[in-house]
Every structure is written in structure tokens, then in C-alpha cells.
XYZ file of C-alpha atoms in Angstrom:
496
model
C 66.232 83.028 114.934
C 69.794 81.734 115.471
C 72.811 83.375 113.335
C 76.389 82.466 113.399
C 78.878 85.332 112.701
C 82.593 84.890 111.233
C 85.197 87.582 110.783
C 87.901 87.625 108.184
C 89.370 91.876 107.666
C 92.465 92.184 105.920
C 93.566 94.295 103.521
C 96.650 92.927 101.321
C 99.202 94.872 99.701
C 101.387 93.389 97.064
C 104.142 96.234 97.141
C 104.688 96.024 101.127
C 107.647 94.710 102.185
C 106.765 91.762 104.303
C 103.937 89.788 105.296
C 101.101 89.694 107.762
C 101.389 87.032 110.986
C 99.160 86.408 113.947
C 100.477 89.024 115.654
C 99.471 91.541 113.672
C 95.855 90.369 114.148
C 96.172 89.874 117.737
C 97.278 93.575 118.171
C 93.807 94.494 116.327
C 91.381 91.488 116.988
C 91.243 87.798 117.551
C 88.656 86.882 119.378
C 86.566 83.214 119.514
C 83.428 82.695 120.973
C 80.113 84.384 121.665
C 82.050 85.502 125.607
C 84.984 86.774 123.854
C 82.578 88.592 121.209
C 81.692 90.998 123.705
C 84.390 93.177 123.940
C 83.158 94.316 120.746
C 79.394 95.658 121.680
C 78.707 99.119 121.208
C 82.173 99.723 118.810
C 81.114 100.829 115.689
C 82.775 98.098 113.343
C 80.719 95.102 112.590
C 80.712 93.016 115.188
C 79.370 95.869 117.125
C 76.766 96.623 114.811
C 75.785 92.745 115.014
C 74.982 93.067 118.756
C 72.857 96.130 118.116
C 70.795 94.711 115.018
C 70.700 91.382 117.486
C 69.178 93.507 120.277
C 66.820 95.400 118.283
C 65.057 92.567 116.424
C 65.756 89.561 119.282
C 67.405 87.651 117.206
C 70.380 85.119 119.315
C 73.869 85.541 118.088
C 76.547 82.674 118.269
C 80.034 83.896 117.457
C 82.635 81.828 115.427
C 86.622 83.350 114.944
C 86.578 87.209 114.430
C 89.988 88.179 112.981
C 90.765 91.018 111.934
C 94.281 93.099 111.104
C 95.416 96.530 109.774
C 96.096 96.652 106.783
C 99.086 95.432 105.654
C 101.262 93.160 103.186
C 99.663 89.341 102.210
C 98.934 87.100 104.910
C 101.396 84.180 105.293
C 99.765 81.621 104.189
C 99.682 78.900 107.182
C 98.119 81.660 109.506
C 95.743 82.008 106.415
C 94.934 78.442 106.331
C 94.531 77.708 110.250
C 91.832 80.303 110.185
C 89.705 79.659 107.148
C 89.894 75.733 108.126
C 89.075 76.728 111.649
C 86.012 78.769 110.697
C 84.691 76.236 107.927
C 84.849 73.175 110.281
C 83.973 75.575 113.369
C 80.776 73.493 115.379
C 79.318 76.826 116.488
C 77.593 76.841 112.921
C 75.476 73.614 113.538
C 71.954 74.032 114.575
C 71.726 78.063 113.226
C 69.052 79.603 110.524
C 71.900 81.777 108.579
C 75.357 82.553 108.857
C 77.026 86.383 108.600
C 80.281 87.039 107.581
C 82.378 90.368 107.811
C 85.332 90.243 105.698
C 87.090 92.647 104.144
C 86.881 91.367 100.563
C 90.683 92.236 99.577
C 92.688 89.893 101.168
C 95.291 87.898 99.786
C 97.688 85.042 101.341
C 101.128 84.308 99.754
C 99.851 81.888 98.012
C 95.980 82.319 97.646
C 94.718 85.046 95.485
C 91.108 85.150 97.259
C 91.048 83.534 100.905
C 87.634 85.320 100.930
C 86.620 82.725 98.054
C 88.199 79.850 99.863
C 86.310 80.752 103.273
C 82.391 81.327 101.302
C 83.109 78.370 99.126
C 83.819 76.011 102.389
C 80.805 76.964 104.182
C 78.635 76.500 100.829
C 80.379 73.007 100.679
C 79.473 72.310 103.998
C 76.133 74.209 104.288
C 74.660 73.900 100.445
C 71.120 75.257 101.788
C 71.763 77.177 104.658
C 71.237 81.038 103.853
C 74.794 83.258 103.913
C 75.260 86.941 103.739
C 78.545 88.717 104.181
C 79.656 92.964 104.406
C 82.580 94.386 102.876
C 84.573 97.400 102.709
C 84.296 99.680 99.483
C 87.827 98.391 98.747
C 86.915 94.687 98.102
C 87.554 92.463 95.410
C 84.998 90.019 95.165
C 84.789 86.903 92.681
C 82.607 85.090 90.245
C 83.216 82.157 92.289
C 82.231 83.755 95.978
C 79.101 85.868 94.671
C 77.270 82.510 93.629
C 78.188 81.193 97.294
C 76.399 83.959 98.841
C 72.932 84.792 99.109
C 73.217 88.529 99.779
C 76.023 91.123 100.080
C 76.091 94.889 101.356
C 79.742 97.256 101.335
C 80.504 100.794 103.189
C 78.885 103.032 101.705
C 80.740 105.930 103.112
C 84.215 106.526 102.821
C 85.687 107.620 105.566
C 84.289 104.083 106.420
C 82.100 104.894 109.647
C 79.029 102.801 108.743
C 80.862 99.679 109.266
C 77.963 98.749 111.399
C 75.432 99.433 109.123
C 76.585 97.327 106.317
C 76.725 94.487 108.641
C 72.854 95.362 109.779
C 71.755 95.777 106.346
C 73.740 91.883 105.444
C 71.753 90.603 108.573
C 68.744 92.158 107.594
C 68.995 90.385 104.022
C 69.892 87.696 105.915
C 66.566 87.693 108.228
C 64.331 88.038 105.406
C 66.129 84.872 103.613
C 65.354 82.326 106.827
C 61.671 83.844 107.038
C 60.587 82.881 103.647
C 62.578 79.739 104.070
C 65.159 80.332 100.411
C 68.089 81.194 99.357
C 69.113 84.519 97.079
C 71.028 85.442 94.651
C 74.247 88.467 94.512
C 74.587 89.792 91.286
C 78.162 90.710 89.727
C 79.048 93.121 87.218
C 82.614 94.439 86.895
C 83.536 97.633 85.263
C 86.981 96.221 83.864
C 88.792 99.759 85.482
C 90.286 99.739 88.892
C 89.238 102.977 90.556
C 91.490 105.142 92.694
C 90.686 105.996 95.927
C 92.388 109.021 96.204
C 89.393 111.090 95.135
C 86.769 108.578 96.407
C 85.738 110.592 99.882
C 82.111 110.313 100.072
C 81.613 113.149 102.881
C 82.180 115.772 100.239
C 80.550 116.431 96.353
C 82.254 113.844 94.156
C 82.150 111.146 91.677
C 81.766 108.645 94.924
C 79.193 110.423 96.049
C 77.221 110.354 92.717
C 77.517 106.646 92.540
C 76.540 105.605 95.965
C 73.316 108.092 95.568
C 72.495 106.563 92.312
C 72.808 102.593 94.090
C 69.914 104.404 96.544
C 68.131 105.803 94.138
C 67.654 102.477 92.430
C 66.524 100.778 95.106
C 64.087 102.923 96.054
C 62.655 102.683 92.880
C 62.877 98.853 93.036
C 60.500 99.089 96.057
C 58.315 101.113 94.804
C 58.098 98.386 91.820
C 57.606 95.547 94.477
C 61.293 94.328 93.529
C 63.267 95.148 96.245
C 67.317 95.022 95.450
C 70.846 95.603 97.678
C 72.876 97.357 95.412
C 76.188 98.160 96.393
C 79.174 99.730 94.476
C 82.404 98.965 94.824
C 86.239 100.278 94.104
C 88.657 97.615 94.442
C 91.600 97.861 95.284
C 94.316 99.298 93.217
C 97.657 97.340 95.130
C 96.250 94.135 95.776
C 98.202 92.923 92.640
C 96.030 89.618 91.684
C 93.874 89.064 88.313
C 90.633 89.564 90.127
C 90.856 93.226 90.837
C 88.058 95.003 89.280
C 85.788 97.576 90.551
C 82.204 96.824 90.352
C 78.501 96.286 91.650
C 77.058 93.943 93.902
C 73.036 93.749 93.286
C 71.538 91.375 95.878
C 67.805 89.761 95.664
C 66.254 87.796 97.695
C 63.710 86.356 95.526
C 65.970 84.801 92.943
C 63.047 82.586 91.392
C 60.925 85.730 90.165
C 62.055 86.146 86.681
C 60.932 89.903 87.398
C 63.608 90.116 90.158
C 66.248 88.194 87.826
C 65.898 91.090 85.387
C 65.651 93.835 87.599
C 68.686 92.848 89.286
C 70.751 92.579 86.333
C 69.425 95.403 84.858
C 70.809 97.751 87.411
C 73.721 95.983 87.819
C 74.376 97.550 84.355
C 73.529 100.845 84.961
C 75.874 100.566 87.952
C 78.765 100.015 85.777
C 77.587 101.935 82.975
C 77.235 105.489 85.186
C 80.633 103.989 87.011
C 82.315 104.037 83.791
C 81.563 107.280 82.709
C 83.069 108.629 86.219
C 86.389 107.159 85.824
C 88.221 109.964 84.910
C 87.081 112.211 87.366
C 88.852 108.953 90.109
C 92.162 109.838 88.838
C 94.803 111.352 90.627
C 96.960 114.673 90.303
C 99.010 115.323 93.280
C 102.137 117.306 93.821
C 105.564 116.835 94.728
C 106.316 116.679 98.809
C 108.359 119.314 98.115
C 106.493 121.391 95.485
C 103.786 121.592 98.300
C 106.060 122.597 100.655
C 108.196 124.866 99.213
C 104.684 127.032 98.655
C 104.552 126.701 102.259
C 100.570 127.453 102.162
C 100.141 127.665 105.759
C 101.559 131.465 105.434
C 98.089 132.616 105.130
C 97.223 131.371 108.239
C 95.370 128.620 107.543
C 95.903 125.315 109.079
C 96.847 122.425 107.187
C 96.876 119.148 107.014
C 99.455 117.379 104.296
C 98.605 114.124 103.718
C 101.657 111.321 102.223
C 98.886 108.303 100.821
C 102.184 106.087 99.080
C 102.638 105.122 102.477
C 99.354 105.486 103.850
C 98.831 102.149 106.638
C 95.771 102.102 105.578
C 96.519 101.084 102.322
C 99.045 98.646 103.379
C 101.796 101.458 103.786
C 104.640 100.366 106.259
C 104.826 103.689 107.755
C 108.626 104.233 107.167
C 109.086 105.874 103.396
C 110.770 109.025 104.222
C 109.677 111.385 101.383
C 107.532 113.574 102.848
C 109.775 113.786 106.244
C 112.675 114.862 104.208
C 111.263 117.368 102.070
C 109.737 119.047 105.700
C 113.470 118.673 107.195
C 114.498 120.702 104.174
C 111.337 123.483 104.742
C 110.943 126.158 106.571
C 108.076 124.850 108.820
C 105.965 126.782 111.255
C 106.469 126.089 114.902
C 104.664 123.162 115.998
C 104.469 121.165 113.084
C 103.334 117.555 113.952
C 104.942 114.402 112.076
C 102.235 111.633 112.114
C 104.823 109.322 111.918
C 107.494 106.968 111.454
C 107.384 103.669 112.594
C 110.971 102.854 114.002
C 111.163 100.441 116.674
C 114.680 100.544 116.561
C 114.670 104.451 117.136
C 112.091 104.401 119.633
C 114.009 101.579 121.950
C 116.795 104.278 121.580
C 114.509 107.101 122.530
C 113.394 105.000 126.042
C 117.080 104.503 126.475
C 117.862 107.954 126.502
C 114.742 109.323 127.993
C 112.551 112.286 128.254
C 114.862 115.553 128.114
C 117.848 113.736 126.058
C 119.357 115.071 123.159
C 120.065 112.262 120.744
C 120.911 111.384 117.133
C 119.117 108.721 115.126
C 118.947 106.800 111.735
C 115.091 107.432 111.244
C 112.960 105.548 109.023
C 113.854 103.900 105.403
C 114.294 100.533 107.146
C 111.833 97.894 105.961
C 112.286 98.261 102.489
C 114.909 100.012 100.611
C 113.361 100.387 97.284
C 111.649 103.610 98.886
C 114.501 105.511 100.026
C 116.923 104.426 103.254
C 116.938 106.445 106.604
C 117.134 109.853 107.264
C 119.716 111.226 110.021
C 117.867 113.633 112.276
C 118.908 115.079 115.644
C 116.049 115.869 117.954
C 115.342 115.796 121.662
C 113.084 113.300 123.554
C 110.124 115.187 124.312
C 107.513 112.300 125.395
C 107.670 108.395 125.632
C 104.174 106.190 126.002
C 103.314 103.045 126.125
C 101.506 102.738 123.155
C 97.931 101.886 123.890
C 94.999 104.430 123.495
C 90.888 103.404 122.826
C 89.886 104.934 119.631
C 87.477 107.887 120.632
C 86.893 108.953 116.992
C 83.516 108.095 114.915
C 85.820 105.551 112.930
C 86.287 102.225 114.766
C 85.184 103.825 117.873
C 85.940 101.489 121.272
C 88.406 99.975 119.501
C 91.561 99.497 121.634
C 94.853 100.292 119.514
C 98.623 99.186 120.698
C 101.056 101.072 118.872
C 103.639 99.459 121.041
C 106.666 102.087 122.577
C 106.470 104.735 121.480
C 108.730 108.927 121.179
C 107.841 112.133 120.600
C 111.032 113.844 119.149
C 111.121 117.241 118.662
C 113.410 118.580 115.746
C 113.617 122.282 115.156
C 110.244 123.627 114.913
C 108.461 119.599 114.105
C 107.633 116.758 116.756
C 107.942 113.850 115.000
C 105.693 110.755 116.396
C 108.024 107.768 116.315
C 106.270 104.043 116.811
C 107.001 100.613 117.088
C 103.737 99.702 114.865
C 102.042 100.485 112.148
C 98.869 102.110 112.492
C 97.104 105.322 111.128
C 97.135 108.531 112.955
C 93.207 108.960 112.307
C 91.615 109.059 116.065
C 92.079 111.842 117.883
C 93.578 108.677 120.810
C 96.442 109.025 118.705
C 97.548 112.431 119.356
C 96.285 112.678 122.820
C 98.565 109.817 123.780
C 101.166 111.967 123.127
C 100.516 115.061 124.305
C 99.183 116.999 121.293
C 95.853 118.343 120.796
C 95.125 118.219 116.776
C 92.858 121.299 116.673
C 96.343 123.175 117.754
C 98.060 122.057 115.482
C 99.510 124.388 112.565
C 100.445 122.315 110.016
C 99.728 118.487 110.680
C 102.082 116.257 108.009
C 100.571 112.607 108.144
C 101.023 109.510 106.711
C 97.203 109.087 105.827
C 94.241 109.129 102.765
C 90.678 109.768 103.589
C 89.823 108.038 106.353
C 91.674 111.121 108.647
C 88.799 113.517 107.905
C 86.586 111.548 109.954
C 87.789 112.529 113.201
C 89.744 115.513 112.184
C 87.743 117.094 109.124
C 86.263 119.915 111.189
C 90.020 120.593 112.644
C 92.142 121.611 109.939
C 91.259 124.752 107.222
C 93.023 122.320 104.719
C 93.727 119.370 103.563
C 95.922 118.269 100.635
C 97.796 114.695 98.834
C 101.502 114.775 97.883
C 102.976 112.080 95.690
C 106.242 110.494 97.027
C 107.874 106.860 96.335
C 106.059 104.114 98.184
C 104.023 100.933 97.973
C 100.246 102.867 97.349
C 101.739 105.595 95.040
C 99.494 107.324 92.775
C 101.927 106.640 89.731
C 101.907 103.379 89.131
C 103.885 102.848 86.588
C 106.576 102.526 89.742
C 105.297 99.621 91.001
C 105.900 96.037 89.607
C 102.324 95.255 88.585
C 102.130 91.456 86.918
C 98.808 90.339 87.405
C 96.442 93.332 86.418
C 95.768 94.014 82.967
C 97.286 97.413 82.202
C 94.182 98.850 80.739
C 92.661 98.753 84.320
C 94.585 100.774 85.910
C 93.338 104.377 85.416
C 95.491 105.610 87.812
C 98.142 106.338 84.575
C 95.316 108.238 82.359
């Protein structure tokens, strides 16, 4: 069995200042070729789960473009259309039994609304019989249009995201199955006409999440017990990917599409998907505090350690990782010593930094530089405590193996807080992060981070507490604040 793998991961954000060029996936991953592939066995995102479902069941794997970037704003739109053409006309897909694809589901170019649709529809054009399954993250936004191009379809089921790899081995499993009985299958959509926040979508904890992705299982083991056998996988959307498609939903995948039995069983829990989503929607929404109403309670008097999270600016939610709410309300606290700030990115600040070096006093315009409507800089005077290169391997059950450039980078101290200054954006969720720097997380007293969920993977056992503040930026909770166009009001029940 020969299978052809593809990669397109990017999350867009329509509120991000700025767009998304090759080098932001060639600091994450751009890779061609089954050679260049392997720098990506034994990581846990998909391409690494690939190898292992390739060396557990002998299957031979041929490897077309893998790109992949942080999340960030759209991707411009040439970039966009140099890799989708390059993939689609790619000869490393002649001659193979199926084709897998990892994308992200949510990405958006400046000018195309679904370059996920663009790249399935191609390879149907081109490949009208051969089988094609594809993995997403929780956060995608799949169409009409790209569901009847596939045969089969998995997502994350946990959020933190760490079984990346699974998804992908339960895609090429579907996929398998498709080339041994010699068809093609059918994916299901049903959309629940609400966007769901992910603010209160963790899965590693009792939630409404939680409850959904057990009920998808639940199904289908009922559905083999039956002798109908189903993929169901819920999904979220996401909430600042501002185009008319975004719509949380299910996925129900079957691989026997000519059974009427299978037909109806699919549908059938697609709408009990939707129907028990819908009834959780409230319980999605959001109810954070002020940056400074959480830290003028200053709740790390008891003695607990906390974590304070800032999601409006949250990278991985497109976040540019220079809003300054949350880093002026803690200039204006009364911190504990040895507060960590994880971070600003400030290339401007950091070049300063490695011109003054380690030991200098300096002042510096931090932050509020890449987009205005958020607030502008902050004037802070610190002392340069550490300067790095950058560059760490990601040791953490998230993305683990995966090697992470921040470019230059500072470690200011001010008063009683080290702020982390970088050149790039990328979340401070992998323990690499802090080490780089100096710090060890679990001795840390009060950790203020520009982050969500996907933190608590690596650091969920290291902090007493965890909470979400609300401050201006492009993934607010509120809204309202945000210039919305193409999303039906009504879906958004972020706003109650």
C-alpha cells in the first residue's frame, strides 16, 4: 500500500495586524520530499504520527510539501497559491492507493476564504477516484464544498491538542480500509449555526468539551456494535477567522457510503451531534475579568502559585504578542518577587537589549508596535538579565521534537518581574521556552502569559492556578470590539 501525504497548518486571524509570508512557515516547517520528511519521525504532530502508523502496519509513505506556520494573520495570497498549485500538480501523487492530508482546516489567504477547499477540490479534479482522507484541528472550518471531496475526516480530539498524531492515524486508518475494499466514502456535515468559544473548551478537565467528544465515542461504539461503523468528530470553529463559513459542527465519516443503513446512520448522528452541541452553548461562553481586577486581588497572597493567562493576544489564536494590557496593569501591581512575563515580542527592543548587553541598565519603548488599535508602547526601565539566541526543541507533550526559533531574544528584569522579550511570535507553552532563558516554571510564583489552553499541557501540574483576563486585542472574548463583517451576528455566542 502506497500513500502520499500533504501538509497545509495555518491558522488565520482576521483582526491581526499583518499577514503571513514564507518565512513564517519556514521558521515552523517547510519541508518537500519523503528525505526531508524525516526530520519529523517520532514528533508528535502529524507527520510524526504518519511514520509511526506507516511502521506499524508496513504501509510505504511518499511525502509531497508539508507546510506548516503558527498561527497568525491570513496568508498572502501568492505564497498561498504557489503552495496549493505545487501540491495539486505535485508528481509524487502518481502511482499511490490514497492520499492523506493534514491541514489545519482554518486557514484563510487575503483573498481566498477556504484554501483548504481550493487544495481538496484540486486533487478531486485531478484524482476523481482515488481515495482522500485529511485531519484537522478542533478549530477548523470545513465546507460543503471540501466534505464531498473527501472520503473520510478525523479532528483533535483533545484540547490541549496532543493527539495530533492520532487524528492523523485514525485519517490513515480510514484511509487503509477505503483502498482495501477498493471505494470511496462519504464525510458527513452538519453545522450547528453557533460559533463556539474556546475559552472554556479544555478537554483535560470536566466540561461541556469533554461531554461532546465522549458522546462522538459513545456513538461510535454503538455504531460497531450495530455493524455500522462511523468517524465522528466534533468540531468548534473558529471564532476570528472572520469569513461566512465559520460554523461549528460535526464531521461523521463512513466508509461504506452505498449501504443505505450506513447513509442513515451517519446522518442520524450527525444530528445528535449538533443537537447535544446546541444545548451546550451556553456553558462555551466566556466571563473573564479585568487585567487589573485580577490583579489588584493579587490572589497569589495565599500562597498559591498562579498562572494569569492574557488569550486577546494569545499566538495561538493569531495574537501578535505585543498588546500591552496585561503588562501594564502588572507594572501598576504590587507583584511578588519573581514574577515571569511570557512575553512581548519586540524585535526592536531586543536588538537594543544585545546592544547593551547582559548587566546594562536601559530604557525601552516596549510593545504596542504592530498595531495601534490595541494600545501603543509602554516605557519600562529594566536591566538586561539574559540574551539567547532564540532556538530551543520543544520537550513538552505538545509538538514534542519540534524545533522552535524565536529569533534574539532578552530577559529584562523590572522591579520584582522578568519580562521575556522576542523577536517572534510564538507561545510560551513548552517548558524549552523558559529553560532557554534561565527560568524553571515550577519556581515560578506568579507566571503572567500571553496564552489559552494549550499551556496546561506542559505546565498543568506546575502552577496551583490558573485564570483568563479580558484585555483589548485581536482574540478578545468581547466581540463586539472587533470589526466582524462576514459572520452572521447570531453566531457568535461569545456576546450571550
Amino acid at each position: 500500500m502506497k500513500i502520499a501525504m500533504a501538509r497545509l497548518w495555518h491558522e488565520a486571524n482576521s483582526f491581526t495586524a499583518g499577514t503571513v509570508g514564507l518565512d513564517h512557515f519556514e521558521g515552523r516547517e517547510y519541508a518537500h520530499g519523503t528525505q526531508a520528511a524525516q526530520q519529523f519521525r517520532g514528533t508528535t504532530v502529524e507527520t510524526g504520527g504518519a511514520f509511526e502508523w506507516a511502521d506499524r502496519t508496513g504501509a510505504e509513505l511518499v511525502f509531497s510539501r508539508l507546510a506548516a506556520s503558527a498561527p497568525g494573520g491570513p496568508v498572502e495570497q501568492d505564497l498561498l497559491d504557489r503552495l496549493t498549485d505545487e501540491i495539486v500538480s505535485d508528481p509524487v501523487f502518481e502511482g499511490v492507493d490514497g492520499i492523506y492530508l493534514s491541514m489545519h482546516g482554518s486557514c484563510i489567504g487575503t483573498r481566498d476564504a477556504s484554501p483548504e477547499t481550493t487544495l481538496v477540490s484540486g486533487l478531486r479534479a485531478r484524482f476523481p477516484d482515488l481515495p482522500i482522507t485529511a485531519s484537522f484541528d478542533m478549530h477548523c472550518i470545513p465546507t460543503a464544498q471540501m466534505c464531498a471531496a473527501l472520503d473520510g475526516a478525523t479532528v483533535y480530539r483533545k484540547y490541549p491538542h496532543t493527539d495530533m498524531p492520532e487524528a492523523a492515524m485514525r485519517a490513515l486508518d480510514l484511509l487503509a480500509e477505503l483502498i482495501e475494499r477498493g471505494g470511496r466514502g462519504r464525510v458527513v456535515l452538519a453545522c450547528c449555526d453557533l460559533i463556539l468559544p474556546s475559552f472554556n473548551m479544555r478537554t483535560d478537565e470536566p466540561g461541556p468539551m469533554t461531554e461532546i467528544e465522549d458522546l462522538a465515542q459513545e456513538l461510535e461504539a454503538a455504531q460497531v456494535s450495530a455493524g455500522q461503523p462511523l468517524a465522528i468528530y466534533p468540531y468548534g470553529s473558529f471564532a476570528y477567522a472572520d469569513v461566512p463559513a465559520a460554523n461549528s459542527g460535526v464531521m461523521v465519516s463512513t466508509t461504506r457510503p452505498e449501504d443505505p443503513a450506513a447513509a442513515e446512520a451517519a446522518q442520524n448522528a450527525a444530528a445528535r451531534m449538533v443537537a447535544e452541541m446546541r444545548a451546550r452553548a451556553p456553558r462555551f461562553r466566556p466571563v473573564l475579568p479585568s487585567a487589573e481586577a485580577a490583579l489588584r486581588e493579587a490572589p497569589w497572597r495565599d500562597g498559591r502559585r498562579w498562572a494569569i493567562l492574557e488569550p486577546s493576544d494569545n499566538p495561538m489564536s493569531g495574537g501578535n504578542g505585543d498588546t500591552t494590557g496585561l503588562l501594564a496593569a502588572a507594572l501598576d501591581a504590587d507583584l511578588p518577587e519573581g514574577t515571569v512575563f511570557a512575553f512581548i515580542a519586540d524585535h526592536e527592543a531586543v536588538k537594543a537589549a544585545h546592544q547593551a548587553e547582559e548587566g546594562a541598565a536601559l530604557t525601552l519603548e516596549l510593545g504596542g508596535k504592530r498595531d495601534a488599535r490595541f494600545g501603543g508602547p509602554l516605557t519600562v526601565e529594566g536591566v538586561v538579565e539574559k540574551l539567547t539566541d532564540g532556538k530551543f526543541v520543544n520537550s513538552g507533550p505538545m509538538e514534542h521534537g519540534i524545533a522552535v526559533d524565536l529569533g534574539p531574544t532578552a530577559l529584562i528584569r523590572v522591579g520584582r518581574m522578568r519580562i521575556i522579550v522576542t523577536s517572534r511570535v510564538y507561545s510560551p507553552n513548552d517548558p524549552g521556552y523558559f529553560h532557554l532563558h534561565g527560568i524553571e516554571a515550577a519556581r515560578i510564583p506568579l507566571l503572567l502569559a500571553k496564552a489559552k489552553n494549550h499551556i496546561r499541557a506542559s505546565f498543568g501540574q506546575s502552577f496551583d492556578a490558573f485564570a483568563q483576563v479580558e484585555t483589548p486585542g485581536p482574540a478578545m472574548a468581547d466581540t463586539t470590539q472587533l470589526p466582524f463583517r462576514n459572520i452572521p451576528p447570531e453566531r457568535l455566542v461569545l456576546n450571550g
